Short mmCIF file of C-alpha atoms and ligand atoms in Angstrom, two decimals:
data_model
loop_
_atom_site.label_atom_id
_atom_site.label_comp_id
_atom_site.label_asym_id
_atom_site.label_seq_id
_atom_site.Cartn_x
_atom_site.Cartn_y
_atom_site.Cartn_z
CA MET D 1 -19.83 56.33 -12.22
CA LYS D 2 -21.86 59.45 -11.59
CA ASN D 3 -20.11 62.57 -12.80
CA THR D 4 -22.65 65.31 -12.26
CA PRO D 5 -23.56 67.47 -9.30
CA GLY D 6 -27.09 67.55 -7.96
CA PRO D 7 -29.21 64.77 -6.54
CA SER D 8 -28.90 61.30 -7.96
CA TYR D 9 -31.75 58.91 -8.56
CA LEU D 10 -31.35 55.21 -7.93
CA ALA D 11 -33.93 53.83 -10.36
CA THR D 12 -33.05 50.20 -9.68
CA PRO D 13 -35.59 47.58 -8.59
CA GLY D 14 -34.20 47.41 -5.08
CA PRO D 15 -32.94 48.90 -2.99
CA SER D 16 -35.50 51.54 -3.84
CA VAL D 17 -35.46 55.27 -3.10
CA MET D 18 -35.49 55.82 0.68
CA PRO D 19 -37.79 58.64 1.84
CA ASP D 20 -36.03 61.34 3.89
CA ALA D 21 -38.59 60.76 6.64
CA VAL D 22 -37.53 57.10 6.87
CA LEU D 23 -33.84 57.99 7.00
CA GLN D 24 -34.48 60.69 9.61
CA ALA D 25 -36.44 58.26 11.76
CA MET D 26 -33.43 55.94 11.71
CA HIS D 27 -30.94 58.67 12.59
CA ARG D 28 -30.97 58.37 16.37
CA PRO D 29 -29.00 56.89 19.23
CA ALA D 30 -29.52 53.20 19.93
CA PRO D 31 -32.68 52.59 21.93
CA ASN D 32 -33.08 50.33 24.95
CA ILE D 33 -34.06 46.88 23.69
CA TYR D 34 -35.32 45.65 27.08
CA ALA D 35 -37.95 48.26 27.93
CA GLY D 36 -39.48 51.44 26.60
CA GLU D 37 -40.82 52.65 23.30
CA LEU D 38 -39.15 50.12 21.00
CA ILE D 39 -41.26 47.35 22.52
CA ASP D 40 -44.52 49.16 21.74
CA LEU D 41 -43.28 50.37 18.38
CA THR D 42 -42.47 46.81 17.30
CA ALA D 43 -45.87 45.51 18.37
CA SER D 44 -47.49 48.35 16.40
CA LEU D 45 -45.80 47.21 13.19
CA ILE D 46 -47.52 43.85 13.03
CA PRO D 47 -51.11 44.95 12.29
CA ASP D 48 -49.85 47.48 9.75
CA LEU D 49 -47.67 44.90 8.02
CA ALA D 50 -50.71 42.62 7.90
CA ASN D 51 -52.82 45.39 6.39
CA VAL D 52 -50.31 46.02 3.60
CA ALA D 53 -50.71 42.35 2.58
CA ARG D 54 -54.47 42.35 3.20
CA THR D 55 -54.34 39.50 5.66
CA ALA D 56 -55.59 38.61 9.11
CA GLY D 57 -52.82 36.00 9.35
CA HIS D 58 -49.52 35.90 11.18
CA VAL D 59 -46.34 37.87 10.49
CA ALA D 60 -42.77 36.92 11.41
CA ILE D 61 -39.93 39.41 10.97
CA TYR D 62 -36.32 38.39 10.39
CA ILE D 63 -33.07 40.32 10.18
CA GLY D 64 -32.30 39.42 6.61
CA ASN D 65 -32.90 40.11 2.95
CA GLY D 66 -35.22 38.48 0.45
CA HIS D 67 -33.13 35.31 0.32
CA ALA D 68 -33.57 35.03 4.09
CA ALA D 69 -37.33 35.27 3.65
CA TRP D 70 -37.21 32.46 1.07
CA GLU D 71 -35.24 30.25 3.43
CA ALA D 72 -37.39 31.11 6.45
CA ALA D 73 -40.61 30.21 4.62
CA LEU D 74 -39.18 26.89 3.46
CA ALA D 75 -37.60 26.05 6.84
CA ASN D 76 -41.02 26.13 8.50
CA THR D 77 -42.97 24.15 5.94
CA ILE D 78 -40.79 21.91 3.77
CA ALA D 79 -39.05 18.84 5.15
CA LEU D 80 -36.10 16.96 3.70
CA GLY D 81 -37.18 15.15 0.53
CA ASP D 82 -40.50 16.98 0.13
CA ARG D 83 -41.47 17.96 -3.38
CA VAL D 84 -42.28 21.56 -4.32
CA LEU D 85 -43.78 22.78 -7.58
CA VAL D 86 -42.20 25.97 -8.90
CA PRO D 87 -43.88 27.80 -11.79
CA ALA D 88 -41.00 30.07 -12.84
CA THR D 89 -41.21 33.26 -14.90
CA GLY D 90 -37.66 34.48 -14.48
CA HIS D 91 -34.51 34.50 -12.40
CA PHE D 92 -36.20 34.78 -9.01
CA GLY D 93 -38.52 31.83 -9.50
CA HIS D 94 -35.48 29.71 -10.29
CA GLY D 95 -33.69 31.24 -7.31
CA TRP D 96 -36.37 30.14 -4.85
CA ALA D 97 -36.33 26.66 -6.40
CA ALA D 98 -32.55 26.49 -5.97
CA MET D 99 -32.93 27.54 -2.34
CA ALA D 100 -35.48 24.76 -1.79
CA GLU D 101 -33.18 22.23 -3.43
CA ALA D 102 -30.23 23.31 -1.28
CA LEU D 103 -32.39 22.69 1.78
CA GLY D 104 -33.05 19.14 0.65
CA ALA D 105 -36.40 19.57 -1.08
CA ARG D 106 -37.09 18.24 -4.57
CA PRO D 107 -38.26 21.07 -6.81
CA GLN D 108 -40.27 20.39 -9.95
CA ILE D 109 -39.89 23.46 -12.13
CA LEU D 110 -42.50 24.53 -14.67
CA ASP D 111 -40.51 27.00 -16.74
CA PHE D 112 -42.63 29.62 -18.49
CA GLY D 113 -39.60 31.38 -19.94
CA LYS D 114 -38.76 35.04 -19.64
CA GLN D 115 -41.59 36.71 -21.50
CA SER D 116 -44.80 35.11 -20.36
CA PRO D 117 -46.73 34.65 -17.14
CA VAL D 118 -47.57 31.40 -15.41
CA ASP D 119 -50.17 29.34 -17.25
CA ALA D 120 -52.41 28.21 -14.40
CA ALA D 121 -53.74 25.30 -16.49
CA GLN D 122 -50.27 23.75 -16.51
CA VAL D 123 -50.01 24.18 -12.74
CA GLU D 124 -53.36 22.44 -12.41
CA GLN D 125 -52.22 19.55 -14.63
CA ALA D 126 -48.97 19.09 -12.69
CA LEU D 127 -50.96 18.93 -9.46
CA ARG D 128 -53.49 16.48 -10.93
CA ASP D 129 -50.58 14.29 -12.02
CA ASP D 130 -49.36 14.24 -8.42
CA THR D 131 -52.00 11.74 -7.36
CA SER D 132 -50.20 10.76 -4.14
CA HIS D 133 -49.89 14.42 -3.04
CA GLU D 134 -46.13 14.39 -2.71
CA ILE D 135 -45.99 18.07 -3.63
CA LYS D 136 -46.13 20.02 -0.39
CA ALA D 137 -46.07 23.55 -1.76
CA VAL D 138 -46.39 25.63 -4.91
CA LEU D 139 -43.70 28.35 -4.85
CA ALA D 140 -45.00 31.19 -7.01
CA THR D 141 -43.46 34.58 -7.72
CA HIS D 142 -45.97 37.43 -7.84
CA VAL D 143 -43.67 39.79 -9.71
CA ASP D 144 -40.46 38.36 -11.08
CA THR D 145 -38.14 41.35 -10.86
CA SER D 146 -35.82 40.06 -13.59
CA THR D 147 -38.40 39.81 -16.37
CA SER D 148 -40.98 42.19 -14.81
CA VAL D 149 -43.66 39.53 -15.34
CA ARG D 150 -46.61 39.88 -12.95
CA ASN D 151 -48.43 36.62 -12.27
CA ASP D 152 -52.09 36.07 -11.51
CA ILE D 153 -51.92 34.56 -8.04
CA ALA D 154 -55.69 34.12 -7.69
CA ALA D 155 -55.65 32.04 -10.89
CA ILE D 156 -52.94 29.79 -9.44
CA ARG D 157 -55.06 29.31 -6.30
CA ALA D 158 -58.07 28.48 -8.48
CA ALA D 159 -55.98 25.89 -10.34
CA MET D 160 -54.89 24.30 -7.06
CA ASP D 161 -58.47 24.19 -5.80
CA SER D 162 -59.73 22.76 -9.03
CA ALA D 163 -57.07 20.00 -8.83
CA LYS D 164 -58.22 19.46 -5.21
CA HIS D 165 -54.58 19.50 -4.19
CA PRO D 166 -53.66 20.21 -0.54
CA ALA D 167 -50.26 21.85 -1.22
CA LEU D 168 -49.54 25.20 0.35
CA LEU D 169 -49.57 28.23 -1.93
CA MET D 170 -46.42 30.19 -1.09
CA VAL D 171 -45.85 33.50 -2.87
CA ASP D 172 -42.80 35.72 -3.28
CA CYS D 173 -44.04 39.33 -3.04
CA ILE D 174 -40.59 40.81 -2.42
CA ALA D 175 -40.89 43.11 -5.45
CA SER D 176 -44.63 43.65 -5.44
CA LEU D 177 -45.68 44.31 -1.85
CA GLY D 178 -46.72 47.93 -1.52
CA CYS D 179 -46.64 48.38 -5.31
CA ASP D 180 -48.89 45.94 -7.16
CA PRO D 181 -52.27 45.01 -5.68
CA PHE D 182 -51.94 41.89 -3.54
CA GLU D 183 -54.70 40.27 -1.46
CA MET D 184 -53.22 37.50 0.66
CA ASP D 185 -56.45 36.23 2.22
CA ALA D 186 -58.83 36.87 -0.66
CA TRP D 187 -56.47 35.12 -3.07
CA GLY D 188 -56.01 32.11 -0.81
CA VAL D 189 -52.28 32.53 -0.22
CA ASP D 190 -50.95 30.41 2.66
CA VAL D 191 -47.43 31.82 2.97
CA MET D 192 -46.05 35.08 1.60
CA VAL D 193 -42.51 36.43 1.70
CA ALA D 194 -41.40 40.05 1.45
CA ALA D 195 -38.46 42.29 2.33
CA SER D 196 -37.96 45.88 3.45
CA GLN D 197 -35.99 47.40 0.60
CA LYS D 198 -38.46 47.54 -2.27
CA GLY D 199 -42.05 48.77 -2.02
CA LEU D 200 -41.68 49.21 1.75
CA MET D 201 -39.01 51.92 1.25
CA VAL D 202 -36.71 50.86 4.12
CA PRO D 203 -33.04 49.94 3.71
CA PRO D 204 -32.29 46.25 3.09
CA GLY D 205 -32.17 44.25 6.29
CA LEU D 206 -35.70 43.14 7.19
CA ALA D 207 -37.39 40.04 5.83
CA PHE D 208 -41.03 39.20 6.40
CA VAL D 209 -42.81 35.87 6.33
CA TYR D 210 -46.58 35.93 6.47
CA PHE D 211 -48.52 32.73 7.11
CA ASN D 212 -52.06 31.59 7.76
CA ASP D 213 -53.41 28.96 10.17
CA LYS D 214 -53.09 26.18 7.59
CA ALA D 215 -49.37 26.85 7.23
CA ALA D 216 -49.02 27.23 11.01
CA CYS D 217 -50.51 23.75 11.36
CA ILE D 218 -48.05 22.30 8.80
CA ARG D 219 -45.23 23.90 10.82
CA THR D 220 -46.27 21.96 13.94
CA LYS D 221 -45.83 18.68 12.01
CA MET D 222 -42.32 19.46 10.80
CA PRO D 223 -39.77 16.96 12.10
CA ARG D 224 -37.21 19.69 12.79
CA VAL D 225 -37.04 23.47 12.35
CA SER D 226 -33.90 25.50 12.95
CA ARG D 227 -34.24 27.62 16.06
CA TYR D 228 -33.34 30.75 14.16
CA TRP D 229 -35.77 30.35 11.26
CA ASP D 230 -38.64 29.06 13.39
CA TRP D 231 -41.57 31.43 12.95
CA VAL D 232 -43.54 30.28 16.01
CA ALA D 233 -42.02 32.50 18.70
CA ARG D 234 -41.32 35.33 16.24
CA ALA D 235 -44.98 35.64 15.37
CA ASN D 236 -46.15 35.20 18.95
CA PRO D 237 -43.35 36.25 21.30
CA ASN D 238 -43.56 35.91 25.06
CA VAL D 239 -40.60 38.19 25.57
CA PHE D 240 -39.35 40.90 23.26
CA TYR D 241 -36.15 39.23 22.08
CA GLU D 242 -38.18 36.35 20.65
CA TYR D 243 -39.46 38.61 17.85
CA PHE D 244 -35.98 38.49 16.35
CA CYS D 245 -34.39 35.48 18.08
CA GLY D 246 -31.87 37.92 19.52
CA THR D 247 -31.11 41.61 19.27
CA ALA D 248 -33.76 43.60 17.43
CA PRO D 249 -32.91 45.44 14.18
CA THR D 250 -33.48 48.62 16.17
CA HIS D 251 -33.05 51.33 13.55
CA HIS D 252 -34.79 49.47 10.79
CA LEU D 253 -37.84 49.22 13.03
CA TYR D 254 -38.00 53.01 13.36
CA GLY D 255 -37.63 53.34 9.61
CA LEU D 256 -40.33 50.77 8.97
CA ARG D 257 -42.70 52.49 11.42
CA THR D 258 -42.36 55.69 9.40
CA ALA D 259 -42.71 53.92 6.04
CA LEU D 260 -45.89 52.15 7.15
CA ASP D 261 -47.23 55.48 8.43
CA MET D 262 -46.58 56.97 5.00
CA ILE D 263 -48.43 54.11 3.29
CA LYS D 264 -51.31 54.45 5.74
CA ALA D 265 -51.53 58.21 5.22
CA GLU D 266 -51.64 57.85 1.44
CA GLY D 267 -53.94 54.83 1.56
CA LEU D 268 -52.92 51.41 0.23
CA GLU D 269 -55.26 51.63 -2.75
CA ALA D 270 -53.90 55.07 -3.61
CA VAL D 271 -50.38 53.62 -3.37
CA TRP D 272 -51.37 50.89 -5.83
CA ALA D 273 -53.02 53.44 -8.15
CA ARG D 274 -49.91 55.64 -8.09
CA HIS D 275 -47.71 52.70 -9.08
CA ALA D 276 -50.12 51.78 -11.87
CA MET D 277 -50.12 55.35 -13.16
CA LEU D 278 -46.32 55.60 -13.13
CA ALA D 279 -45.99 52.23 -14.83
CA ARG D 280 -48.40 53.35 -17.58
CA THR D 281 -46.35 56.52 -17.99
CA ILE D 282 -43.21 54.46 -18.59
CA TRP D 283 -45.01 52.12 -20.99
CA ALA D 284 -46.45 55.07 -22.94
CA ALA D 285 -42.96 56.49 -23.45
CA ALA D 286 -41.44 53.11 -24.28
CA ASP D 287 -44.22 52.41 -26.79
CA VAL D 288 -43.10 55.51 -28.67
CA TRP D 289 -39.40 54.68 -28.42
CA GLN D 290 -40.07 51.23 -29.86
CA THR D 291 -41.77 52.66 -32.97
CA GLY D 292 -38.50 54.12 -34.25
CA GLY D 293 -35.86 51.60 -33.31
CA ALA D 294 -34.92 48.35 -31.65
CA LEU D 295 -35.68 49.29 -28.04
CA ARG D 296 -38.22 46.83 -26.62
CA LEU D 297 -40.30 46.36 -23.51
CA ASN D 298 -39.72 42.77 -22.40
CA LEU D 299 -43.46 42.10 -22.23
CA SER D 300 -45.71 43.04 -25.11
CA GLU D 301 -48.91 42.69 -23.10
CA ALA D 302 -49.53 45.34 -20.47
CA ALA D 303 -51.72 42.96 -18.45
CA HIS D 304 -48.67 40.82 -17.69
CA ARG D 305 -46.43 43.69 -16.62
CA SER D 306 -45.51 44.65 -13.08
CA HIS D 307 -46.25 48.14 -11.78
CA ALA D 308 -42.98 48.13 -9.80
CA VAL D 309 -40.29 47.27 -12.34
CA THR D 310 -39.94 47.34 -16.13
CA SER D 311 -37.50 45.16 -18.09
CA LEU D 312 -36.32 46.47 -21.45
CA SER D 313 -33.77 45.63 -24.08
CA LEU D 314 -31.69 47.13 -26.86
CA PRO D 315 -29.27 45.44 -29.21
CA SER D 316 -26.19 44.51 -27.14
CA PRO D 317 -24.10 46.40 -26.01
CA GLN D 318 -26.40 49.42 -26.21
CA GLY D 319 -28.25 48.53 -23.01
CA THR D 320 -25.07 48.76 -20.96
CA GLN D 321 -23.95 51.87 -22.86
CA LEU D 322 -27.25 53.55 -22.09
CA ARG D 323 -27.06 52.63 -18.40
CA ASN D 324 -23.54 53.99 -18.18
CA TRP D 325 -24.42 57.17 -20.03
CA VAL D 326 -27.46 58.08 -17.93
CA GLU D 327 -25.59 57.34 -14.70
CA THR D 328 -22.54 59.40 -15.67
CA HIS D 329 -24.28 62.35 -17.23
CA MET D 330 -27.70 62.42 -15.62
CA GLY D 331 -27.11 60.90 -12.19
CA VAL D 332 -29.79 58.27 -12.83
CA THR D 333 -28.86 54.67 -12.09
CA LEU D 334 -30.85 52.05 -14.02
CA GLY D 335 -31.09 48.38 -13.11
CA ILE D 336 -28.89 45.87 -14.86
CA GLY D 337 -30.43 43.04 -16.84
CA LEU D 338 -30.76 40.06 -14.55
CA GLY D 339 -31.12 36.48 -15.69
CA MET D 340 -32.06 37.51 -19.23
CA ALA D 341 -28.78 36.31 -20.75
CA GLU D 342 -25.78 34.41 -19.48
CA PRO D 343 -22.73 36.60 -18.80
CA GLY D 344 -20.61 36.53 -21.94
CA GLU D 345 -23.57 35.70 -24.18
CA ASP D 346 -23.90 37.98 -27.25
CA THR D 347 -27.03 39.65 -25.91
CA ALA D 348 -25.75 40.14 -22.34
CA HIS D 349 -25.24 43.89 -22.66
CA GLY D 350 -28.66 44.51 -24.18
CA TYR D 351 -30.82 44.26 -21.09
CA PHE D 352 -31.67 46.89 -18.49
CA ARG D 353 -34.46 47.67 -16.06
CA PHE D 354 -36.31 50.60 -14.54
CA GLY D 355 -37.21 50.30 -10.87
CA HIS D 356 -40.32 52.32 -9.98
CA MET D 357 -41.22 50.97 -6.58
CA GLY D 358 -42.01 52.77 -3.37
CA HIS D 359 -41.14 56.43 -2.93
CA VAL D 360 -41.62 57.60 -6.52
CA ASN D 361 -43.84 60.15 -8.21
CA GLY D 362 -44.48 61.70 -11.60
CA GLN D 363 -41.61 64.17 -11.62
CA MET D 364 -39.13 61.38 -10.84
CA ILE D 365 -40.49 59.18 -13.61
CA MET D 366 -40.35 62.10 -16.06
CA ALA D 367 -36.74 62.68 -14.99
CA LEU D 368 -35.98 59.00 -15.55
CA LEU D 369 -37.62 59.05 -18.98
CA GLY D 370 -35.90 62.34 -19.87
CA ALA D 371 -32.51 60.95 -18.89
CA VAL D 372 -33.08 57.88 -21.04
CA GLU D 373 -34.29 60.02 -23.96
CA ALA D 374 -31.11 62.10 -23.68
CA GLY D 375 -29.01 58.94 -23.55
CA LEU D 376 -30.66 57.41 -26.62
CA THR D 377 -30.06 60.67 -28.47
CA ALA D 378 -26.46 61.13 -27.32
CA LEU D 379 -25.56 57.55 -28.21
CA ASN D 380 -27.27 57.76 -31.61
CA ILE D 381 -29.54 54.86 -30.73
CA PRO D 382 -32.53 55.03 -33.07
CA HIS D 383 -35.84 55.59 -31.29
CA GLY D 384 -39.25 57.04 -31.97
CA THR D 385 -39.78 60.70 -31.18
CA GLY D 386 -42.36 62.06 -28.79
CA ALA D 387 -41.85 59.60 -25.93
CA LEU D 388 -41.66 62.28 -23.25
CA GLN D 389 -44.81 63.89 -24.56
CA ALA D 390 -46.58 60.53 -24.45
CA GLY D 391 -45.40 59.97 -20.88
CA ALA D 392 -46.54 63.42 -19.80
CA ALA D 393 -49.89 62.90 -21.50
CA GLU D 394 -50.40 59.68 -19.57
CA LEU D 395 -49.61 61.47 -16.31
CA ALA D 396 -51.98 64.28 -17.20
CA ARG D 397 -54.70 61.78 -18.07
CA SER D 398 -54.47 59.76 -14.89
CA ALA D 399 -53.33 62.20 -12.22
CA VAL D 400 -55.88 62.44 -9.44
CA PRO D 401 -57.33 65.96 -9.38
CA SER D 402 -56.60 67.62 -6.05
CA GLY D 403 -57.99 70.42 -3.93
C1 PLP P 501 -35.22 41.37 -4.75
C2 PLP P 501 -35.93 40.08 -4.89
C3 PLP P 501 -35.48 38.89 -4.28
C4 PLP P 501 -34.19 38.81 -3.54
O1 PLP P 501 -34.10 39.68 -2.48
P1 PLP P 501 -32.68 39.94 -1.80
O2 PLP P 501 -32.99 40.98 -0.78
O3 PLP P 501 -31.77 40.42 -2.88
O4 PLP P 501 -32.22 38.66 -1.20
C5 PLP P 501 -36.24 37.76 -4.43
N1 PLP P 501 -37.38 37.77 -5.14
C6 PLP P 501 -37.84 38.87 -5.75
C7 PLP P 501 -39.11 38.82 -6.53
C8 PLP P 501 -37.12 40.06 -5.65
O5 PLP P 501 -37.57 41.16 -6.26
#
């Protein structure tokens, strides 16, 4: 529990830090949902949501969280008994597979563990082995928020093409959208799912399903799609309420309008570059910490790491002790370890995560690193010295010169 005055910093990988401008945009009386500015505002969101994903495809919005986006994507494309191939690199890959199974699909999981990315060659082999094309979709996770593995989605598409397999490529970008570069059309992604509360900087409550014409065509052949999850009317409404199959998430829409304006003003590529710079700053500090103790980045290779979230570990229970210390004394809340160990397992209190998605900049990352440095010191956890200097040097090296 936080026990210090002054602002607090929620450095968890979702919900992320909400910009004041987003919160202020939401602080208003309820708007008319039958006529007036909300109608135009909602329509204006669609092209900007498409731009953030680099697609000319369709976008459906749901009142829901990331799990809702998973279910919505499956409900429109996967029928009872269909097989799906799930290359998993952490908790969330397994989560999407479990969702598919609960809906009556038959997932085939390729488990790449917790410390390595998807091996596209194994995806290709699994698809080649499926000679009768029973697999209807590959469910890939761009960034698995539990392990902080970032997968090469274009390589998975190349593997599918090389196996000449017709399955849909469906990608979970819930953690990565608006943080790590993502090119829906250029990478050949058919369906993509996202949510409002991570890189898009809006409170939890909006789920997004993006789809291309190929996926839209598959939808038309589905034997049955729940009225609520059906993306057809949502992506192409005749009347306003069809966007949301009921009352619009009024205030979230105002918040999202502001968040998308912020992304547009900064420029999507600049947003990506900022996340990359901040991630490198964290890695530079962690590299130094790891030289003098048992603290570890979950992924040894930078090329496989997300720019939105970083998973780390210490000998249990020091991870939990560190999280508690920095929250109590510094007002910084770190992410818990997720899916890295079973509760009760010896190592369960070793894992923790830094969220660095959305509305973050260099001073916040230095505050995060400084809080952790103080915690390591206060708790007598051995660590290399000079981490903050290394982080600052990375910021100095990569900060864009201005004015
Ligand atoms: C956060 C997250 C989810 C789950 O989202 P909820 O809003 O908690 O349902 C799924 N996948 C990834 C990659 C995530 O980061």
